Tab-separated table of C-alpha atoms and ligand atoms in Angstrom:
chain	number	residue	atom	x	y	z
A	1	MET	CA	0.000	0.000	0.000
A	2	LEU	CA	1.263	3.497	-0.737
A	3	GLU	CA	2.451	5.172	2.426
A	4	ARG	CA	0.097	7.911	3.648
A	5	VAL	CA	1.293	11.477	3.959
A	6	LEU	CA	1.800	11.822	7.722
A	7	PRO	CA	3.597	8.478	8.209
A	8	TYR	CA	5.748	9.191	5.143
A	9	ALA	CA	6.947	12.472	6.689
A	10	LYS	CA	8.331	10.354	9.548
A	11	THR	CA	9.832	7.787	7.172
A	12	LEU	CA	11.747	10.575	5.407
A	13	ALA	CA	13.432	11.371	8.730
A	14	LYS	CA	13.790	7.781	9.971
A	15	ASP	CA	15.604	6.710	6.795
A	16	ILE	CA	18.530	9.079	7.347
A	17	VAL	CA	18.801	9.787	11.086
A	18	GLN	CA	21.515	8.041	13.100
A	19	PRO	CA	21.795	8.003	16.902
A	20	GLY	CA	23.611	11.133	18.043
A	21	ASP	CA	22.343	13.416	15.252
A	22	LEU	CA	21.256	17.023	15.764
A	23	LEU	CA	17.581	17.403	14.769
A	24	ILE	CA	15.119	20.297	14.618
A	25	ASP	CA	11.390	20.443	15.224
A	26	ALA	CA	10.643	23.878	13.796
A	27	THR	CA	6.972	23.809	14.886
A	28	CYS	CA	6.773	22.046	18.245
A	29	GLY	CA	3.018	22.395	18.882
A	30	ASN	CA	1.927	19.671	21.280
A	31	GLY	CA	5.234	17.855	20.788
A	32	HIS	CA	4.362	14.780	18.731
A	33	ASP	CA	7.136	15.230	16.171
A	34	THR	CA	9.544	16.399	18.869
A	35	LYS	CA	9.024	13.138	20.757
A	36	PHE	CA	9.427	11.110	17.575
A	37	LEU	CA	12.695	12.904	16.705
A	38	ALA	CA	14.018	12.564	20.265
A	39	GLY	CA	13.461	8.816	20.058
A	40	LEU	CA	15.273	8.593	16.709
A	41	THR	CA	18.417	10.417	17.764
A	42	GLY	CA	18.564	8.881	21.243
A	43	SER	CA	20.340	10.026	24.362
A	44	ASP	CA	23.579	10.910	22.537
A	45	GLY	CA	21.715	13.252	20.166
A	46	ARG	CA	19.803	16.488	20.551
A	47	VAL	CA	16.535	17.989	19.358
A	48	LEU	CA	15.923	21.728	19.272
A	49	SER	CA	12.187	22.353	19.311
A	50	PHE	CA	10.707	25.783	18.546
A	51	ASP	CA	7.320	27.357	19.074
A	52	ILE	CA	6.152	30.938	19.484
A	53	GLN	CA	3.328	29.926	21.883
A	54	ALA	CA	4.078	29.329	25.565
A	55	GLN	CA	1.068	27.017	25.802
A	56	ALA	CA	2.466	24.777	23.064
A	57	ILE	CA	5.873	24.535	24.733
A	58	GLU	CA	4.226	23.705	28.072
A	59	ASN	CA	2.064	20.985	26.504
A	60	ALA	CA	5.049	19.528	24.674
A	61	LYS	CA	7.283	19.520	27.748
A	62	GLU	CA	4.682	17.494	29.578
A	63	PHE	CA	4.185	15.150	26.611
A	64	CYS	CA	7.951	14.571	26.252
A	65	GLU	CA	8.887	14.510	29.930
A	66	SER	CA	10.664	11.159	29.721
A	67	TYR	CA	13.231	12.596	27.240
A	68	SER	CA	16.292	14.532	28.372
A	69	ASN	CA	17.731	15.215	24.903
A	70	ILE	CA	15.291	17.994	23.938
A	71	GLU	CA	15.885	21.735	24.185
A	72	PHE	CA	12.581	23.613	24.005
A	73	ILE	CA	12.841	27.149	22.667
A	74	LEU	CA	10.022	29.664	23.085
A	75	GLY	CA	10.666	31.752	20.001
A	76	SER	CA	10.467	31.835	16.245
A	77	HIS	CA	12.194	29.266	14.081
A	78	ALA	CA	13.301	32.242	11.979
A	79	ASN	CA	15.862	32.976	14.723
A	80	ILE	CA	17.326	29.481	14.721
A	81	ASP	CA	20.801	30.805	13.907
A	82	GLU	CA	20.898	32.360	17.417
A	83	HIS	CA	20.589	28.866	18.922
A	84	LEU	CA	23.126	26.943	16.851
A	85	GLU	CA	26.750	26.536	17.834
A	86	SER	CA	29.118	27.374	15.005
A	87	GLY	CA	29.877	24.349	12.867
A	88	SER	CA	26.655	22.553	13.909
A	89	ALA	CA	25.467	20.044	11.318
A	90	ILE	CA	21.707	19.453	11.336
A	91	LYS	CA	20.695	16.055	9.993
A	92	ALA	CA	16.947	16.585	9.726
A	93	ALA	CA	14.353	19.253	10.431
A	94	MET	CA	10.572	18.924	10.476
A	95	PHE	CA	7.893	21.562	9.997
A	96	ASN	CA	4.158	21.045	10.476
A	97	LEU	CA	2.730	24.240	9.063
A	98	GLY	CA	-0.494	25.849	10.214
A	99	TYR	CA	-2.012	26.371	13.647
A	100	LEU	CA	-1.825	24.497	16.940
A	101	PRO	CA	-4.423	21.703	16.980
A	102	LYS	CA	-7.205	22.711	19.430
A	103	GLY	CA	-5.405	26.056	19.874
A	104	ASP	CA	-5.820	29.631	18.635
A	105	LYS	CA	-6.437	29.319	14.889
A	106	SER	CA	-5.338	32.901	14.310
A	107	ILE	CA	-1.736	32.021	15.246
A	108	THR	CA	-0.324	30.183	12.255
A	109	THR	CA	2.998	29.788	10.536
A	110	GLU	CA	3.626	32.514	7.941
A	111	TYR	CA	5.545	32.217	4.711
A	112	GLN	CA	8.081	34.955	5.474
A	113	THR	CA	9.331	33.334	8.684
A	114	THR	CA	8.970	29.809	7.298
A	115	ILE	CA	11.158	30.675	4.295
A	116	SER	CA	13.701	32.465	6.469
A	117	ALA	CA	13.941	29.400	8.758
A	118	VAL	CA	14.273	27.034	5.785
A	119	GLU	CA	17.170	29.102	4.415
A	120	LYS	CA	18.965	29.186	7.770
A	121	ILE	CA	18.439	25.477	8.444
A	122	PHE	CA	19.626	24.604	4.942
A	123	SER	CA	22.868	26.485	5.454
A	124	ALA	CA	23.555	24.382	8.594
A	125	LEU	CA	22.252	21.121	7.095
A	126	ALA	CA	24.632	18.152	6.789
A	127	PRO	CA	25.182	16.803	3.254
A	128	GLY	CA	22.331	14.349	2.638
A	129	GLY	CA	20.292	16.027	5.397
A	130	ARG	CA	16.585	16.725	4.918
A	131	ILE	CA	14.084	19.455	5.729
A	132	ILE	CA	10.650	17.834	5.827
A	133	ILE	CA	7.652	20.152	5.627
A	134	VAL	CA	4.039	19.046	6.036
A	135	VAL	CA	1.926	21.683	4.302
A	136	TYR	CA	-1.560	22.371	5.645
A	137	HIS	CA	-3.435	24.596	3.227
A	138	GLY	CA	-7.051	24.251	4.318
A	139	HIS	CA	-7.097	27.734	5.906
A	140	PRO	CA	-6.553	31.127	4.217
A	141	GLU	CA	-3.016	31.825	5.518
A	142	GLY	CA	-2.097	28.237	4.638
A	143	LYS	CA	-2.992	28.845	1.005
A	144	VAL	CA	-0.830	31.982	0.875
A	145	GLU	CA	2.025	30.130	2.572
A	146	LYS	CA	1.765	27.154	0.215
A	147	GLU	CA	1.956	29.388	-2.866
A	148	ALA	CA	4.916	31.416	-1.608
A	149	LEU	CA	6.826	28.367	-0.404
A	150	THR	CA	6.310	26.426	-3.640
A	151	GLU	CA	7.400	29.405	-5.712
A	152	PHE	CA	10.508	29.824	-3.552
A	153	LEU	CA	11.473	26.133	-3.558
A	154	ALA	CA	10.914	25.652	-7.275
A	155	GLU	CA	13.751	28.126	-7.943
A	156	TRP	CA	16.245	26.349	-5.670
A	157	PRO	CA	19.387	25.406	-7.653
A	158	GLN	CA	19.404	21.710	-8.515
A	159	LYS	CA	23.125	21.496	-7.831
A	160	GLU	CA	22.438	22.267	-4.144
A	161	ALA	CA	19.326	20.220	-3.371
A	162	GLN	CA	16.682	17.812	-4.596
A	163	ILE	CA	13.158	18.885	-3.675
A	164	LEU	CA	10.314	16.400	-3.463
A	165	GLU	CA	6.579	17.005	-3.399
A	166	TYR	CA	4.607	14.006	-2.061
A	167	ARG	CA	0.863	14.279	-2.393
A	168	TYR	CA	-2.286	12.398	-3.351
A	169	ILE	CA	-3.883	14.324	-6.198
A	170	ASN	CA	-7.375	12.824	-5.821
A	171	GLN	CA	-7.887	13.677	-2.131
A	172	ARG	CA	-10.557	16.219	-1.251
A	173	ASN	CA	-10.649	19.014	1.349
A	174	ASP	CA	-7.156	20.435	0.821
A	175	ALA	CA	-5.454	17.363	2.291
A	176	PRO	CA	-1.973	17.983	3.697
A	177	TYR	CA	1.078	17.043	1.658
A	178	ILE	CA	4.854	16.974	1.994
A	179	LEU	CA	7.664	19.092	0.633
A	180	CYS	CA	11.111	17.637	1.358
A	181	ILE	CA	14.411	19.384	0.641
A	182	GLU	CA	17.388	17.060	0.568
A	183	LYS	CA	20.815	18.687	0.550
A	184	ASN	CA	23.095	17.161	-2.069
A	185	SER	CA	26.065	15.175	-0.826
A	186	LYS	CA	29.337	16.811	-1.803
B	1	LIG	N1	3.747	19.049	15.134
B	1	LIG	C1	2.937	19.736	16.123
B	1	LIG	C2	2.355	18.755	17.120
B	1	LIG	O1	2.865	17.643	17.263
B	1	LIG	O2	1.394	19.108	17.813
B	1	LIG	C3	1.882	20.601	15.491
B	1	LIG	C4	2.409	21.897	14.984
B	1	LIG	S1	1.148	23.090	14.622
B	1	LIG	C5	0.469	22.511	13.120
B	1	LIG	C6	2.095	24.508	14.145
B	1	LIG	C7	2.776	25.197	15.297
B	1	LIG	O3	3.697	26.153	14.751
B	1	LIG	C8	1.864	25.972	16.239
B	1	LIG	O4	1.987	25.490	17.540
B	1	LIG	C9	2.373	27.422	16.134
B	1	LIG	O5	2.345	28.120	17.350
B	1	LIG	C10	3.796	27.215	15.669
B	1	LIG	N2	4.415	28.380	14.998
B	1	LIG	C11	3.832	29.327	14.233
B	1	LIG	N3	4.742	30.213	13.797
B	1	LIG	C12	5.942	29.825	14.319
B	1	LIG	C13	7.259	30.334	14.241
B	1	LIG	N4	7.535	31.436	13.525
B	1	LIG	N5	8.243	29.679	14.894
B	1	LIG	C14	7.975	28.547	15.615
B	1	LIG	N6	6.732	28.017	15.716
B	1	LIG	C15	5.727	28.644	15.071
């Protein structure tokens, strides 16, 4: 059976992550992806997990309390460069765009900060590393973000990265889909 969108986003990370890797959850929310990434990299690795909402960080801390390899950061992923040591090599980063499930629907990711974070993460990404983005476009800001992000990624030089779009074209109701940027190996 073809792998569904949300499990495939995890597969894209699982296939490349080794214990000890540095990983990023750019949109922590309630912490589901953070917990998944923390399990993949293990106690020798580290996950930096960002959210601009204190409530999200609190929920995620509680959800991930058994993990000691996570650094929660209350702040925008667009400022990720302020939290990376020089020479850091990120192996994988995940984004779940949109708003916090069961939260304030007016607080969503926005294309300007999403694109800025993608650029900064890419510059610290290890060769063969991946930025995995689940695009939710069922709300107005999501549609704007999807358009801007697709336009931006489509222009990315092929000699630097391969960019995948993974989606089911016959699904209704603006079903989420994946964009994955894989940095070329040198
Ligand atoms: N993966 C999450 C989970 O397991 O619950 C869901 C993430 S939710 C779809 C998107 C999250 O991105 C929201 O919690 C929102 O507050 C956060 N967000 C929005 N803009 C952000 C930004 N500039 N930097 C970091 N997080 C942001």
